[in-house]
Amino acid sequence: MSKPTYVQDYQAISEMLNKYTEGCKQAKSSIMKSAFNAQATMYSVGPDGKLTGGAIPILFEGVDKDFRPSPDAEAAITRIEIVGTAASARIDANGMSGISFTDFFHLLKVDGKWTVVSKIFHTHAAP
């Protein structure tokens, strides 16, 4: 029988995701980079209805170039599901650089450490 690790895994995943939201709030990709695997990807559907995205540096470049600090932005981890070495999570955010969005993350526990391997998102229409 293996040792239960759900609580520790949940906390580790929460820490990874909090790095992401803090990087968005401060408009600094350097804060979030350690949460992502170097081979991670990010995709969404653009305003034209077409698939857009690719390798994770797209996220980092966008945060550094297009985001502005948003200390009052709100974000909540609304779901984390863990099965062994695989997990998925959802973050809902309001007011990140004037944008509201929902992110879905897939994570894997590689060499004992959780890492984001993919992110997809939906940007909500401005109110």
Short mmCIF file of N, CA and C in Angstrom, two decimals:
data_model
loop_
_atom_site.label_atom_id
_atom_site.label_comp_id
_atom_site.label_asym_id
_atom_site.label_seq_id
_atom_site.Cartn_x
_atom_site.Cartn_y
_atom_site.Cartn_z
N MET A 1 0.84 -1.18 0.00
CA MET A 1 0.00 0.00 0.00
C MET A 1 0.89 1.24 0.00
N SER A 2 0.53 2.23 -0.84
CA SER A 2 1.34 3.44 -0.91
C SER A 2 0.87 4.46 0.13
N LYS A 3 1.78 5.32 0.49
CA LYS A 3 1.50 6.36 1.48
C LYS A 3 0.59 7.43 0.87
N PRO A 4 -0.50 7.81 1.56
CA PRO A 4 -1.36 8.86 1.02
C PRO A 4 -0.64 10.20 0.98
N THR A 5 -0.77 10.90 -0.15
CA THR A 5 -0.09 12.19 -0.29
C THR A 5 -1.03 13.27 -0.79
N TYR A 6 -2.35 13.02 -0.80
CA TYR A 6 -3.28 13.95 -1.41
C TYR A 6 -3.16 15.37 -0.84
N VAL A 7 -3.12 15.50 0.47
CA VAL A 7 -3.07 16.84 1.09
C VAL A 7 -1.79 17.55 0.68
N GLN A 8 -0.66 16.85 0.73
CA GLN A 8 0.61 17.47 0.34
C GLN A 8 0.61 17.83 -1.15
N ASP A 9 0.05 16.94 -1.97
CA ASP A 9 -0.02 17.23 -3.41
C ASP A 9 -0.92 18.43 -3.68
N TYR A 10 -2.06 18.49 -3.01
CA TYR A 10 -2.99 19.60 -3.17
C TYR A 10 -2.29 20.92 -2.81
N GLN A 11 -1.57 20.92 -1.70
CA GLN A 11 -0.86 22.14 -1.27
C GLN A 11 0.24 22.52 -2.26
N ALA A 12 0.96 21.53 -2.78
CA ALA A 12 2.03 21.82 -3.74
C ALA A 12 1.45 22.40 -5.04
N ILE A 13 0.34 21.84 -5.50
CA ILE A 13 -0.30 22.35 -6.71
C ILE A 13 -0.82 23.77 -6.47
N SER A 14 -1.42 24.00 -5.32
CA SER A 14 -1.90 25.35 -4.99
C SER A 14 -0.76 26.35 -5.02
N GLU A 15 0.40 25.98 -4.49
CA GLU A 15 1.56 26.87 -4.50
C GLU A 15 1.99 27.19 -5.93
N MET A 16 2.01 26.17 -6.80
CA MET A 16 2.37 26.39 -8.20
C MET A 16 1.40 27.38 -8.85
N LEU A 17 0.10 27.15 -8.64
CA LEU A 17 -0.91 28.01 -9.26
C LEU A 17 -0.89 29.42 -8.68
N ASN A 18 -0.57 29.55 -7.42
CA ASN A 18 -0.47 30.88 -6.82
C ASN A 18 0.69 31.67 -7.41
N LYS A 19 1.75 30.99 -7.81
CA LYS A 19 2.86 31.67 -8.50
C LYS A 19 2.36 32.26 -9.82
N TYR A 20 1.53 31.49 -10.51
CA TYR A 20 0.96 31.97 -11.77
C TYR A 20 0.12 33.22 -11.54
N THR A 21 -0.82 33.16 -10.59
CA THR A 21 -1.69 34.32 -10.38
C THR A 21 -0.90 35.53 -9.88
N GLU A 22 0.09 35.30 -9.05
CA GLU A 22 0.91 36.43 -8.57
C GLU A 22 1.70 37.05 -9.72
N GLY A 23 2.21 36.23 -10.62
CA GLY A 23 2.90 36.75 -11.80
C GLY A 23 1.98 37.58 -12.67
N CYS A 24 0.72 37.14 -12.81
CA CYS A 24 -0.27 37.93 -13.57
C CYS A 24 -0.54 39.24 -12.86
N LYS A 25 -0.74 39.21 -11.56
CA LYS A 25 -1.04 40.43 -10.80
C LYS A 25 0.09 41.44 -10.89
N GLN A 26 1.33 40.96 -10.81
CA GLN A 26 2.47 41.87 -10.84
C GLN A 26 2.98 42.15 -12.26
N ALA A 27 2.40 41.47 -13.24
CA ALA A 27 2.82 41.61 -14.64
C ALA A 27 4.29 41.26 -14.82
N LYS A 28 4.71 40.16 -14.14
CA LYS A 28 6.10 39.70 -14.20
C LYS A 28 6.11 38.19 -14.41
N SER A 29 6.49 37.77 -15.60
CA SER A 29 6.52 36.34 -15.88
C SER A 29 7.58 35.61 -15.05
N SER A 30 8.59 36.32 -14.59
CA SER A 30 9.64 35.67 -13.80
C SER A 30 9.07 35.02 -12.54
N ILE A 31 7.98 35.54 -12.02
CA ILE A 31 7.35 34.98 -10.82
C ILE A 31 6.69 33.65 -11.13
N MET A 32 6.12 33.50 -12.31
CA MET A 32 5.34 32.30 -12.65
C MET A 32 6.13 31.22 -13.38
N LYS A 33 7.26 31.53 -13.94
CA LYS A 33 7.98 30.59 -14.81
C LYS A 33 8.25 29.25 -14.15
N SER A 34 8.58 29.23 -12.88
CA SER A 34 8.92 27.96 -12.23
C SER A 34 7.73 27.02 -12.09
N ALA A 35 6.51 27.51 -12.28
CA ALA A 35 5.33 26.66 -12.20
C ALA A 35 5.14 25.83 -13.47
N PHE A 36 5.79 26.22 -14.56
CA PHE A 36 5.57 25.60 -15.86
C PHE A 36 6.75 24.75 -16.29
N ASN A 37 6.44 23.61 -16.89
CA ASN A 37 7.45 22.77 -17.51
C ASN A 37 7.97 23.49 -18.75
N ALA A 38 9.23 23.32 -19.06
CA ALA A 38 9.82 23.99 -20.23
C ALA A 38 9.13 23.57 -21.53
N GLN A 39 8.48 22.41 -21.55
CA GLN A 39 7.80 21.91 -22.74
C GLN A 39 6.30 22.22 -22.74
N ALA A 40 5.85 23.00 -21.77
CA ALA A 40 4.42 23.30 -21.63
C ALA A 40 3.89 24.08 -22.84
N THR A 41 2.56 24.00 -22.99
CA THR A 41 1.89 24.72 -24.07
C THR A 41 0.72 25.52 -23.51
N MET A 42 0.25 26.48 -24.31
CA MET A 42 -0.91 27.29 -23.93
C MET A 42 -1.73 27.55 -25.19
N TYR A 43 -3.05 27.31 -25.08
CA TYR A 43 -3.94 27.53 -26.22
C TYR A 43 -5.24 28.19 -25.78
N SER A 44 -5.87 28.88 -26.74
CA SER A 44 -7.20 29.44 -26.55
C SER A 44 -7.82 29.60 -27.94
N VAL A 45 -9.03 30.12 -27.95
CA VAL A 45 -9.70 30.43 -29.20
C VAL A 45 -9.70 31.95 -29.33
N GLY A 46 -9.15 32.45 -30.43
CA GLY A 46 -9.04 33.89 -30.64
C GLY A 46 -10.37 34.51 -31.02
N PRO A 47 -10.40 35.84 -31.12
CA PRO A 47 -11.63 36.55 -31.49
C PRO A 47 -12.20 36.11 -32.84
N ASP A 48 -11.32 35.57 -33.70
CA ASP A 48 -11.75 35.12 -35.02
C ASP A 48 -12.30 33.69 -35.00
N GLY A 49 -12.32 33.07 -33.79
CA GLY A 49 -12.83 31.71 -33.67
C GLY A 49 -11.81 30.64 -33.98
N LYS A 50 -10.57 31.03 -34.22
CA LYS A 50 -9.51 30.10 -34.58
C LYS A 50 -8.64 29.77 -33.37
N LEU A 51 -8.03 28.58 -33.39
CA LEU A 51 -7.11 28.16 -32.36
C LEU A 51 -5.87 29.04 -32.39
N THR A 52 -5.45 29.50 -31.21
CA THR A 52 -4.26 30.33 -31.11
C THR A 52 -3.44 29.86 -29.91
N GLY A 53 -2.13 29.98 -30.01
CA GLY A 53 -1.26 29.60 -28.90
C GLY A 53 -0.03 28.87 -29.38
N GLY A 54 0.52 28.06 -28.47
CA GLY A 54 1.73 27.30 -28.80
C GLY A 54 2.57 27.09 -27.56
N ALA A 55 3.87 27.17 -27.73
CA ALA A 55 4.81 26.93 -26.63
C ALA A 55 4.65 28.00 -25.54
N ILE A 56 4.90 27.62 -24.31
CA ILE A 56 4.62 28.46 -23.14
C ILE A 56 5.35 29.81 -23.13
N PRO A 57 6.47 30.00 -23.82
CA PRO A 57 7.05 31.34 -23.84
C PRO A 57 6.08 32.41 -24.35
N ILE A 58 5.06 32.00 -25.13
CA ILE A 58 4.04 32.95 -25.58
C ILE A 58 3.37 33.61 -24.37
N LEU A 59 3.07 32.82 -23.34
CA LEU A 59 2.47 33.36 -22.12
C LEU A 59 3.41 34.35 -21.46
N PHE A 60 4.65 33.97 -21.28
CA PHE A 60 5.61 34.82 -20.59
C PHE A 60 5.81 36.15 -21.33
N GLU A 61 5.93 36.07 -22.65
CA GLU A 61 6.09 37.30 -23.45
C GLU A 61 4.87 38.19 -23.32
N GLY A 62 3.69 37.59 -23.35
CA GLY A 62 2.45 38.36 -23.24
C GLY A 62 2.31 39.04 -21.90
N VAL A 63 2.63 38.34 -20.83
CA VAL A 63 2.54 38.93 -19.49
C VAL A 63 3.51 40.10 -19.36
N ASP A 64 4.75 39.90 -19.81
CA ASP A 64 5.76 40.96 -19.68
C ASP A 64 5.46 42.16 -20.58
N LYS A 65 4.90 41.92 -21.75
CA LYS A 65 4.69 42.99 -22.73
C LYS A 65 3.32 43.66 -22.59
N ASP A 66 2.27 42.85 -22.39
CA ASP A 66 0.91 43.37 -22.49
C ASP A 66 0.20 43.58 -21.16
N PHE A 67 0.64 42.92 -20.12
CA PHE A 67 -0.03 43.08 -18.82
C PHE A 67 0.51 44.31 -18.10
N ARG A 68 -0.30 44.83 -17.21
CA ARG A 68 0.14 45.92 -16.31
C ARG A 68 -0.15 45.45 -14.88
N PRO A 69 0.59 45.94 -13.92
CA PRO A 69 0.34 45.52 -12.54
C PRO A 69 -1.12 45.74 -12.15
N SER A 70 -1.69 44.73 -11.48
CA SER A 70 -3.10 44.76 -11.07
C SER A 70 -3.22 44.23 -9.64
N PRO A 71 -2.71 44.98 -8.67
CA PRO A 71 -2.68 44.47 -7.29
C PRO A 71 -4.06 44.17 -6.71
N ASP A 72 -5.11 44.79 -7.25
CA ASP A 72 -6.45 44.56 -6.72
C ASP A 72 -7.21 43.46 -7.48
N ALA A 73 -6.56 42.82 -8.44
CA ALA A 73 -7.21 41.75 -9.19
C ALA A 73 -7.56 40.60 -8.25
N GLU A 74 -8.61 39.89 -8.60
CA GLU A 74 -9.05 38.76 -7.80
C GLU A 74 -8.89 37.48 -8.60
N ALA A 75 -8.44 36.43 -7.93
CA ALA A 75 -8.31 35.13 -8.56
C ALA A 75 -8.61 34.05 -7.53
N ALA A 76 -9.23 32.99 -8.00
CA ALA A 76 -9.56 31.88 -7.10
C ALA A 76 -9.27 30.57 -7.81
N ILE A 77 -8.61 29.68 -7.10
CA ILE A 77 -8.47 28.31 -7.57
C ILE A 77 -9.81 27.65 -7.24
N THR A 78 -10.59 27.35 -8.25
CA THR A 78 -11.94 26.84 -8.01
C THR A 78 -12.03 25.32 -8.05
N ARG A 79 -10.96 24.68 -8.54
CA ARG A 79 -10.98 23.22 -8.59
C ARG A 79 -9.58 22.69 -8.74
N ILE A 80 -9.28 21.63 -8.02
CA ILE A 80 -8.07 20.84 -8.22
C ILE A 80 -8.48 19.38 -8.12
N GLU A 81 -8.16 18.61 -9.14
CA GLU A 81 -8.42 17.17 -9.13
C GLU A 81 -7.10 16.45 -9.32
N ILE A 82 -6.85 15.45 -8.46
CA ILE A 82 -5.57 14.74 -8.47
C ILE A 82 -5.83 13.25 -8.55
N VAL A 83 -5.14 12.59 -9.48
CA VAL A 83 -5.14 11.14 -9.56
C VAL A 83 -3.70 10.70 -9.76
N GLY A 84 -3.09 10.16 -8.72
CA GLY A 84 -1.70 9.71 -8.82
C GLY A 84 -0.78 10.85 -9.18
N THR A 85 -0.13 10.74 -10.35
CA THR A 85 0.83 11.75 -10.79
C THR A 85 0.25 12.72 -11.81
N ALA A 86 -1.08 12.71 -11.96
CA ALA A 86 -1.74 13.62 -12.90
C ALA A 86 -2.75 14.48 -12.16
N ALA A 87 -2.92 15.71 -12.61
CA ALA A 87 -3.88 16.61 -11.97
C ALA A 87 -4.41 17.62 -12.98
N SER A 88 -5.58 18.14 -12.68
CA SER A 88 -6.12 19.26 -13.44
C SER A 88 -6.63 20.30 -12.46
N ALA A 89 -6.64 21.54 -12.90
CA ALA A 89 -7.05 22.63 -12.01
C ALA A 89 -7.70 23.73 -12.82
N ARG A 90 -8.50 24.53 -12.11
CA ARG A 90 -9.18 25.68 -12.74
C ARG A 90 -8.94 26.91 -11.88
N ILE A 91 -8.67 28.02 -12.54
CA ILE A 91 -8.56 29.33 -11.89
C ILE A 91 -9.51 30.28 -12.60
N ASP A 92 -10.31 31.01 -11.82
CA ASP A 92 -11.13 32.09 -12.34
C ASP A 92 -10.54 33.39 -11.84
N ALA A 93 -10.36 34.36 -12.74
CA ALA A 93 -9.72 35.62 -12.39
C ALA A 93 -10.51 36.79 -12.94
N ASN A 94 -10.57 37.86 -12.15
CA ASN A 94 -11.24 39.10 -12.54
C ASN A 94 -10.28 40.27 -12.36
N GLY A 95 -10.20 41.10 -13.38
CA GLY A 95 -9.42 42.33 -13.26
C GLY A 95 -7.93 42.19 -13.42
N MET A 96 -7.48 41.09 -14.01
CA MET A 96 -6.04 40.95 -14.28
C MET A 96 -5.70 41.81 -15.48
N SER A 97 -5.08 42.93 -15.23
CA SER A 97 -4.74 43.87 -16.29
C SER A 97 -6.00 44.26 -17.09
N GLY A 98 -7.12 44.34 -16.36
CA GLY A 98 -8.39 44.72 -16.97
C GLY A 98 -9.12 43.59 -17.67
N ILE A 99 -8.63 42.37 -17.52
CA ILE A 99 -9.21 41.20 -18.20
C ILE A 99 -9.76 40.23 -17.17
N SER A 100 -10.86 39.57 -17.52
CA SER A 100 -11.38 38.46 -16.71
C SER A 100 -11.28 37.20 -17.55
N PHE A 101 -10.81 36.11 -16.93
CA PHE A 101 -10.63 34.88 -17.68
C PHE A 101 -10.76 33.66 -16.78
N THR A 102 -10.93 32.52 -17.44
CA THR A 102 -10.93 31.22 -16.78
C THR A 102 -9.81 30.41 -17.41
N ASP A 103 -8.93 29.88 -16.56
CA ASP A 103 -7.81 29.05 -17.00
C ASP A 103 -8.05 27.60 -16.57
N PHE A 104 -7.67 26.68 -17.43
CA PHE A 104 -7.66 25.26 -17.09
C PHE A 104 -6.22 24.77 -17.26
N PHE A 105 -5.70 24.13 -16.23
CA PHE A 105 -4.32 23.65 -16.22
C PHE A 105 -4.29 22.13 -16.13
N HIS A 106 -3.31 21.53 -16.80
CA HIS A 106 -2.99 20.12 -16.60
C HIS A 106 -1.59 20.08 -16.03
N LEU A 107 -1.45 19.28 -14.98
CA LEU A 107 -0.18 19.17 -14.29
C LEU A 107 0.23 17.71 -14.19
N LEU A 108 1.54 17.48 -14.13
CA LEU A 108 2.09 16.16 -13.90
C LEU A 108 3.13 16.25 -12.79
N LYS A 109 3.23 15.19 -12.02
CA LYS A 109 4.23 15.12 -10.95
C LYS A 109 5.46 14.42 -11.53
N VAL A 110 6.46 15.21 -11.88
CA VAL A 110 7.67 14.72 -12.54
C VAL A 110 8.82 14.77 -11.54
N ASP A 111 9.46 13.64 -11.33
CA ASP A 111 10.57 13.56 -10.37
C ASP A 111 10.16 14.12 -9.01
N GLY A 112 8.92 13.84 -8.60
CA GLY A 112 8.44 14.25 -7.29
C GLY A 112 7.97 15.68 -7.18
N LYS A 113 7.93 16.44 -8.31
CA LYS A 113 7.54 17.84 -8.26
C LYS A 113 6.42 18.10 -9.27
N TRP A 114 5.39 18.82 -8.84
CA TRP A 114 4.28 19.17 -9.74
C TRP A 114 4.70 20.27 -10.69
N THR A 115 4.30 20.13 -11.95
CA THR A 115 4.63 21.11 -12.97
C THR A 115 3.46 21.23 -13.95
N VAL A 116 3.18 22.42 -14.40
CA VAL A 116 2.13 22.64 -15.39
C VAL A 116 2.67 22.24 -16.76
N VAL A 117 1.94 21.35 -17.45
CA VAL A 117 2.36 20.94 -18.78
C VAL A 117 1.46 21.52 -19.88
N SER A 118 0.26 21.99 -19.50
CA SER A 118 -0.58 22.66 -20.48
C SER A 118 -1.58 23.58 -19.80
N LYS A 119 -1.93 24.63 -20.54
CA LYS A 119 -2.90 25.62 -20.06
C LYS A 119 -3.79 25.96 -21.24
N ILE A 120 -5.10 25.94 -21.02
CA ILE A 120 -6.03 26.48 -21.99
C ILE A 120 -6.86 27.52 -21.25
N PHE A 121 -7.38 28.49 -21.98
CA PHE A 121 -8.13 29.53 -21.27
C PHE A 121 -9.23 30.11 -22.14
N HIS A 122 -10.15 30.78 -21.44
CA HIS A 122 -11.22 31.52 -22.07
C HIS A 122 -11.21 32.92 -21.49
N THR A 123 -11.20 33.93 -22.35
CA THR A 123 -11.28 35.32 -21.91
C THR A 123 -12.74 35.74 -21.96
N HIS A 124 -13.24 36.27 -20.85
CA HIS A 124 -14.63 36.68 -20.76
C HIS A 124 -14.82 38.07 -21.36
N ALA A 125 -15.99 38.29 -21.93
CA ALA A 125 -16.34 39.59 -22.50
C ALA A 125 -16.37 40.63 -21.38
N ALA A 126 -15.91 41.82 -21.69
CA ALA A 126 -15.94 42.91 -20.70
C ALA A 126 -17.38 43.26 -20.39
N PRO A 127 -17.66 43.57 -19.10
CA PRO A 127 -19.05 43.90 -18.73
C PRO A 127 -19.50 45.23 -19.31
#
